[in-house]
mmCIF file of C-alpha atoms in Angstrom:
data_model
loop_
_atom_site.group_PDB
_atom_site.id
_atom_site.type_symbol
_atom_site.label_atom_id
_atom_site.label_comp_id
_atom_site.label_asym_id
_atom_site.label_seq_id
_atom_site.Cartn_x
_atom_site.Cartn_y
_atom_site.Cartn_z
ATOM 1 C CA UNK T 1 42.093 117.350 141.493
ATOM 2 C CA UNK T 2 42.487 115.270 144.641
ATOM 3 C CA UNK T 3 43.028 116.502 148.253
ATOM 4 C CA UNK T 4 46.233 117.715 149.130
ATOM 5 C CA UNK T 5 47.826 115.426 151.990
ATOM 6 C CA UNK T 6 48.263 116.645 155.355
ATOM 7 C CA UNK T 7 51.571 116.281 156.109
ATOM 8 C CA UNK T 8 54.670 117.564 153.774
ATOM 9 C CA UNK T 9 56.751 114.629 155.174
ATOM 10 C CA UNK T 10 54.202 111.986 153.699
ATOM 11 C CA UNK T 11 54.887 109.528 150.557
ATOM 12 C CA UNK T 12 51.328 110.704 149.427
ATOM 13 C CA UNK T 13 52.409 114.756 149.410
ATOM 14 C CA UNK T 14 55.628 113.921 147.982
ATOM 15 C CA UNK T 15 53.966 111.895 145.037
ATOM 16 C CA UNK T 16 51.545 114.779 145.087
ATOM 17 C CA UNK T 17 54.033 117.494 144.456
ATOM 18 C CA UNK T 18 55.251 115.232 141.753
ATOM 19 C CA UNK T 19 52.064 115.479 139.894
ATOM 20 C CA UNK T 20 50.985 118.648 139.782
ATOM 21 C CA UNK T 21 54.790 119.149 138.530
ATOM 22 C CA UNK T 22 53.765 116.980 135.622
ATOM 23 C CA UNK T 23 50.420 118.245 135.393
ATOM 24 C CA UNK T 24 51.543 121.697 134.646
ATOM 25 C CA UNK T 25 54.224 121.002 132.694
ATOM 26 C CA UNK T 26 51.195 119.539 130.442
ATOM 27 C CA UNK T 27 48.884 122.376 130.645
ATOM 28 C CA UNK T 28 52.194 124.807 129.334
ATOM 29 C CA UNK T 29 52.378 122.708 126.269
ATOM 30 C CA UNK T 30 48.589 122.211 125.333
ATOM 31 C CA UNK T 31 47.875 125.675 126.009
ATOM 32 C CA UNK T 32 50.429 126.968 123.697
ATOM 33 C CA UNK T 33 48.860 126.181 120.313
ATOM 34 C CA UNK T 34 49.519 124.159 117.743
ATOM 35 C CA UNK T 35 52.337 122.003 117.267
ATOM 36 C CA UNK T 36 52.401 122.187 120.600
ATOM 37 C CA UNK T 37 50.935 118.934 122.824
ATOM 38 C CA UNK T 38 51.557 116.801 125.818
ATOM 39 C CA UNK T 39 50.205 113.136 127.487
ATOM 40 C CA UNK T 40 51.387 112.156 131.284
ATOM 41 C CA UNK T 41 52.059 108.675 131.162
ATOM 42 C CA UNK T 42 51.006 107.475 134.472
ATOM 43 C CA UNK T 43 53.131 104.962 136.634
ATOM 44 C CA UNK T 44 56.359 106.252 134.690
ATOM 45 C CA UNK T 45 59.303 105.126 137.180
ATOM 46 C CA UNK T 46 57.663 101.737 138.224
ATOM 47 C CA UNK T 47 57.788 98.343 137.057
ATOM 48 C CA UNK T 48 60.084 97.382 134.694
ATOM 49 C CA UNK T 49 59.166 99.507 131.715
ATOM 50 C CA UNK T 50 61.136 102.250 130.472
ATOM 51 C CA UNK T 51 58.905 105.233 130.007
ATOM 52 C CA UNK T 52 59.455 108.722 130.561
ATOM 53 C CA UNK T 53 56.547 111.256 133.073
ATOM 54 C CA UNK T 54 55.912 113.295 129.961
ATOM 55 C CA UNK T 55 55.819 112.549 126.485
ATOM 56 C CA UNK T 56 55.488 115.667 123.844
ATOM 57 C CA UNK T 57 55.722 117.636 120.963
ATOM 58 C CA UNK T 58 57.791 120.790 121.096
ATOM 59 C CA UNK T 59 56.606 122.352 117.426
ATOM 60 C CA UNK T 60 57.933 119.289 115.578
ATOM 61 C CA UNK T 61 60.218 118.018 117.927
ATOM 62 C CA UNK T 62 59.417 114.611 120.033
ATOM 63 C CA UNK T 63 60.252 115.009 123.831
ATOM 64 C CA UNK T 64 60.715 112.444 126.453
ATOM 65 C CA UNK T 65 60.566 114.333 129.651
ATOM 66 C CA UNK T 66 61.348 113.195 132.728
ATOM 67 C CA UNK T 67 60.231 115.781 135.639
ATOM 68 C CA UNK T 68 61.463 116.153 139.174
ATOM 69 C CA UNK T 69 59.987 118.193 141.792
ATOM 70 C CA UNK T 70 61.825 119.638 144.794
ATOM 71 C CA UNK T 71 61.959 122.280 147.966
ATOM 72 C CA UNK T 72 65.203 121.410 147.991
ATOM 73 C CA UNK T 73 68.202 123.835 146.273
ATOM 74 C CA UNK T 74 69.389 120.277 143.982
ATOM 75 C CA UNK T 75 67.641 117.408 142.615
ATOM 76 C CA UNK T 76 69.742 114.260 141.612
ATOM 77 C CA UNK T 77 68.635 112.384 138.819
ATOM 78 C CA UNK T 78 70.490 108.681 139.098
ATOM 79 C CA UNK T 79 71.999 106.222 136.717
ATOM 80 C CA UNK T 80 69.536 103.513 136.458
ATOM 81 C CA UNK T 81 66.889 106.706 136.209
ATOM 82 C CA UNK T 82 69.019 108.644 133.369
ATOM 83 C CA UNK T 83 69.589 105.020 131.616
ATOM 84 C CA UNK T 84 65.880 104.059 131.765
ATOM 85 C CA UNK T 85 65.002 107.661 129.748
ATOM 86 C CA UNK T 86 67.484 106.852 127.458
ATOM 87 C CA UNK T 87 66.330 103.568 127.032
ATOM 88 C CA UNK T 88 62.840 105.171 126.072
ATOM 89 C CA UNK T 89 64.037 107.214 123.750
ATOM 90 C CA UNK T 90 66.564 104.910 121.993
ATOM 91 C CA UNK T 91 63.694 102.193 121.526
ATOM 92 C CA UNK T 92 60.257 104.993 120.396
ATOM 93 C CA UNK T 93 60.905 106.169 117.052
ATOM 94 C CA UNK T 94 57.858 107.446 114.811
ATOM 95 C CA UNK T 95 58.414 106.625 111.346
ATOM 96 C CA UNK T 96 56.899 109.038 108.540
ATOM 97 C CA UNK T 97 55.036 107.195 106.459
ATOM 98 C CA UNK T 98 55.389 109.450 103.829
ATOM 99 C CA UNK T 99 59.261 109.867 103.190
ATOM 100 C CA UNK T 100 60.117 107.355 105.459
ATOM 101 C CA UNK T 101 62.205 109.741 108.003
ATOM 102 C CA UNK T 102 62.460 108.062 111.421
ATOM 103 C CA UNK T 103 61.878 110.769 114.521
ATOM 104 C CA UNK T 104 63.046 110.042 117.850
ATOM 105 C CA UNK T 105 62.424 111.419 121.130
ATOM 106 C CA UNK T 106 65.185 114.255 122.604
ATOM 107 C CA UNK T 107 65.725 113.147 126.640
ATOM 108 C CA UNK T 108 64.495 115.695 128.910
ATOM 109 C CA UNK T 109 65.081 116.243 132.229
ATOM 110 C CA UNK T 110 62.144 118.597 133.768
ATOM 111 C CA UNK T 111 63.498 120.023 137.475
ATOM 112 C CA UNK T 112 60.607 122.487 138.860
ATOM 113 C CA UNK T 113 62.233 124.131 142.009
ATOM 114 C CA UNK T 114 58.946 124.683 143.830
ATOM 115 C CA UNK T 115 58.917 128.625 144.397
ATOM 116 C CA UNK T 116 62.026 129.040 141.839
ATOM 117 C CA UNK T 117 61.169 128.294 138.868
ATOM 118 C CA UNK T 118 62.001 125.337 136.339
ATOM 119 C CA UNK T 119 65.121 124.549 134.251
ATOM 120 C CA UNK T 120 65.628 122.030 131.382
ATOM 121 C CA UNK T 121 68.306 120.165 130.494
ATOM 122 C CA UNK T 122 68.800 118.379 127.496
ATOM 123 C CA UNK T 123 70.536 114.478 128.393
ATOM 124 C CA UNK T 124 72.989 113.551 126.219
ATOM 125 C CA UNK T 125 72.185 110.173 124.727
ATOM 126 C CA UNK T 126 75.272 108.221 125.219
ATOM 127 C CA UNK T 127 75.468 109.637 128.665
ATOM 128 C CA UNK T 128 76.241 106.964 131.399
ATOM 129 C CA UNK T 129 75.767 108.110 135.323
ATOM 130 C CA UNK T 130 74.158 110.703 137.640
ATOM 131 C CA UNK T 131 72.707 114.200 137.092
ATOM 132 C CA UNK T 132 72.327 116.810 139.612
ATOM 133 C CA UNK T 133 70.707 119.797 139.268
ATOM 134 C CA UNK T 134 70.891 123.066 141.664
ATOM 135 C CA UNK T 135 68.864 125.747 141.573
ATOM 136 C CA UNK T 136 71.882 127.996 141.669
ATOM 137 C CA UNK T 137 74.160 126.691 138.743
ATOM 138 C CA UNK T 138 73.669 127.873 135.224
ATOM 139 C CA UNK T 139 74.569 124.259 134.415
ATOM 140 C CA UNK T 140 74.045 120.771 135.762
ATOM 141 C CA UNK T 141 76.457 118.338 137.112
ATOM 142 C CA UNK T 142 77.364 115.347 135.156
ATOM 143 C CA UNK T 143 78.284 112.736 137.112
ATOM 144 C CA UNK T 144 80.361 110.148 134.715
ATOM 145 C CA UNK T 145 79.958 106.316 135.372
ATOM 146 C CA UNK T 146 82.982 105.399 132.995
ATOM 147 C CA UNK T 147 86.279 107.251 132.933
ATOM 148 C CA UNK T 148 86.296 107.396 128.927
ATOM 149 C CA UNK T 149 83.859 110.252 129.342
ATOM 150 C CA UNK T 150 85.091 113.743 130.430
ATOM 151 C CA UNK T 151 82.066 116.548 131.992
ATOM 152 C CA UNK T 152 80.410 118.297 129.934
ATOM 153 C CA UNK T 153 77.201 121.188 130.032
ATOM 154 C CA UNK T 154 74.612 120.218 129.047
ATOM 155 C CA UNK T 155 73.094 123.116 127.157
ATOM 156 C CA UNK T 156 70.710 125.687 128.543
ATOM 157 C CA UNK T 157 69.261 125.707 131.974
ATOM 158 C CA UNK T 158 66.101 127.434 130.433
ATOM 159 C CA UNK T 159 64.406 126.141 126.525
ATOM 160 C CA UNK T 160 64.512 128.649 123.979
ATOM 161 C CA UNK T 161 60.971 127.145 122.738
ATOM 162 C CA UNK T 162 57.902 128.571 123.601
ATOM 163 C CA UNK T 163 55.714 125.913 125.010
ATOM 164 C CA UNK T 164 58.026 126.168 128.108
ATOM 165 C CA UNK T 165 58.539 129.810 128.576
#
């Protein structure tokens, strides 16, 4: 692993942080057996592409996981960054060849409070607007785009499945 940058304040030890939020988040899935994997995909938040920091298996289950970092007590995920995982996820499905069933990816949001643990909420797919996430709420805020949509939880702030325990 590269150097840690000097200064806490710096672009280079905020993208750091980042990583090694990712990073782990990797290790906790290979290391928990089988059925159980993760890939980074590097770059994930540039360009034009929509792809997700983290893409997994969760004991059959296909996650796209998108992970924030923080010292802070919230972390906001924002529209065009909630519509670009759902994007992902809407467009990569795996298709058994076998029976034909078509798999698709569960949106993930990933928010590692740095010194307070992680929590994981599940993103609805036809959700449009912002997310923010404090350390001290069971439950994240929705923040709804369109009025047609009323707030709603968004399940657990900690995953009942093991690779993230």
């Amino acid at each position: 692993m590269p150097k840690h940058p000097k200064s806490p304040s710096s672009v280079k030890y905020k993208a750091r942080v980042g990583y090694e939020g990712e990073y782990y988040l990797v290790q906790k899935f290979i290391s928990a057996g089988d059925g159980f994997y993760a890939v980074r995909t590097p770059g994930s938040g540039t360009g034009k592409m929509a792809k997700p920091d983290i893409i997994a298996t969760d004991n059959g289950e296909l996650l796209a996981i998108e992970v924030k970092s923080t010292r802070k007590k919230y972390v906001m995920l924002n529209q065009d960054q909630v519509n670009r995982l759902l994007e992902f996820c809407r467009r990569f499905i795996v298709k058994c060849p076998r029976c034909g069933v078509e798999i698709k990816a569960k949106p993930i949001l990933a928010v590692r409070f740095l010194n307070r643990g992680w929590k994981f909420i599940e993103v609805p797919g036809d959700w449009r607007g912002s997310i923010i996430v404090r350390v001290d709420e069971a439950s994240p805020r929705l923040l709804q785009s369109s009025p047609s949509h009323s707030d709603v939880e968004a399940g657990s702030s900690s995953p009942k499945k093991k690779a993230l325990k």
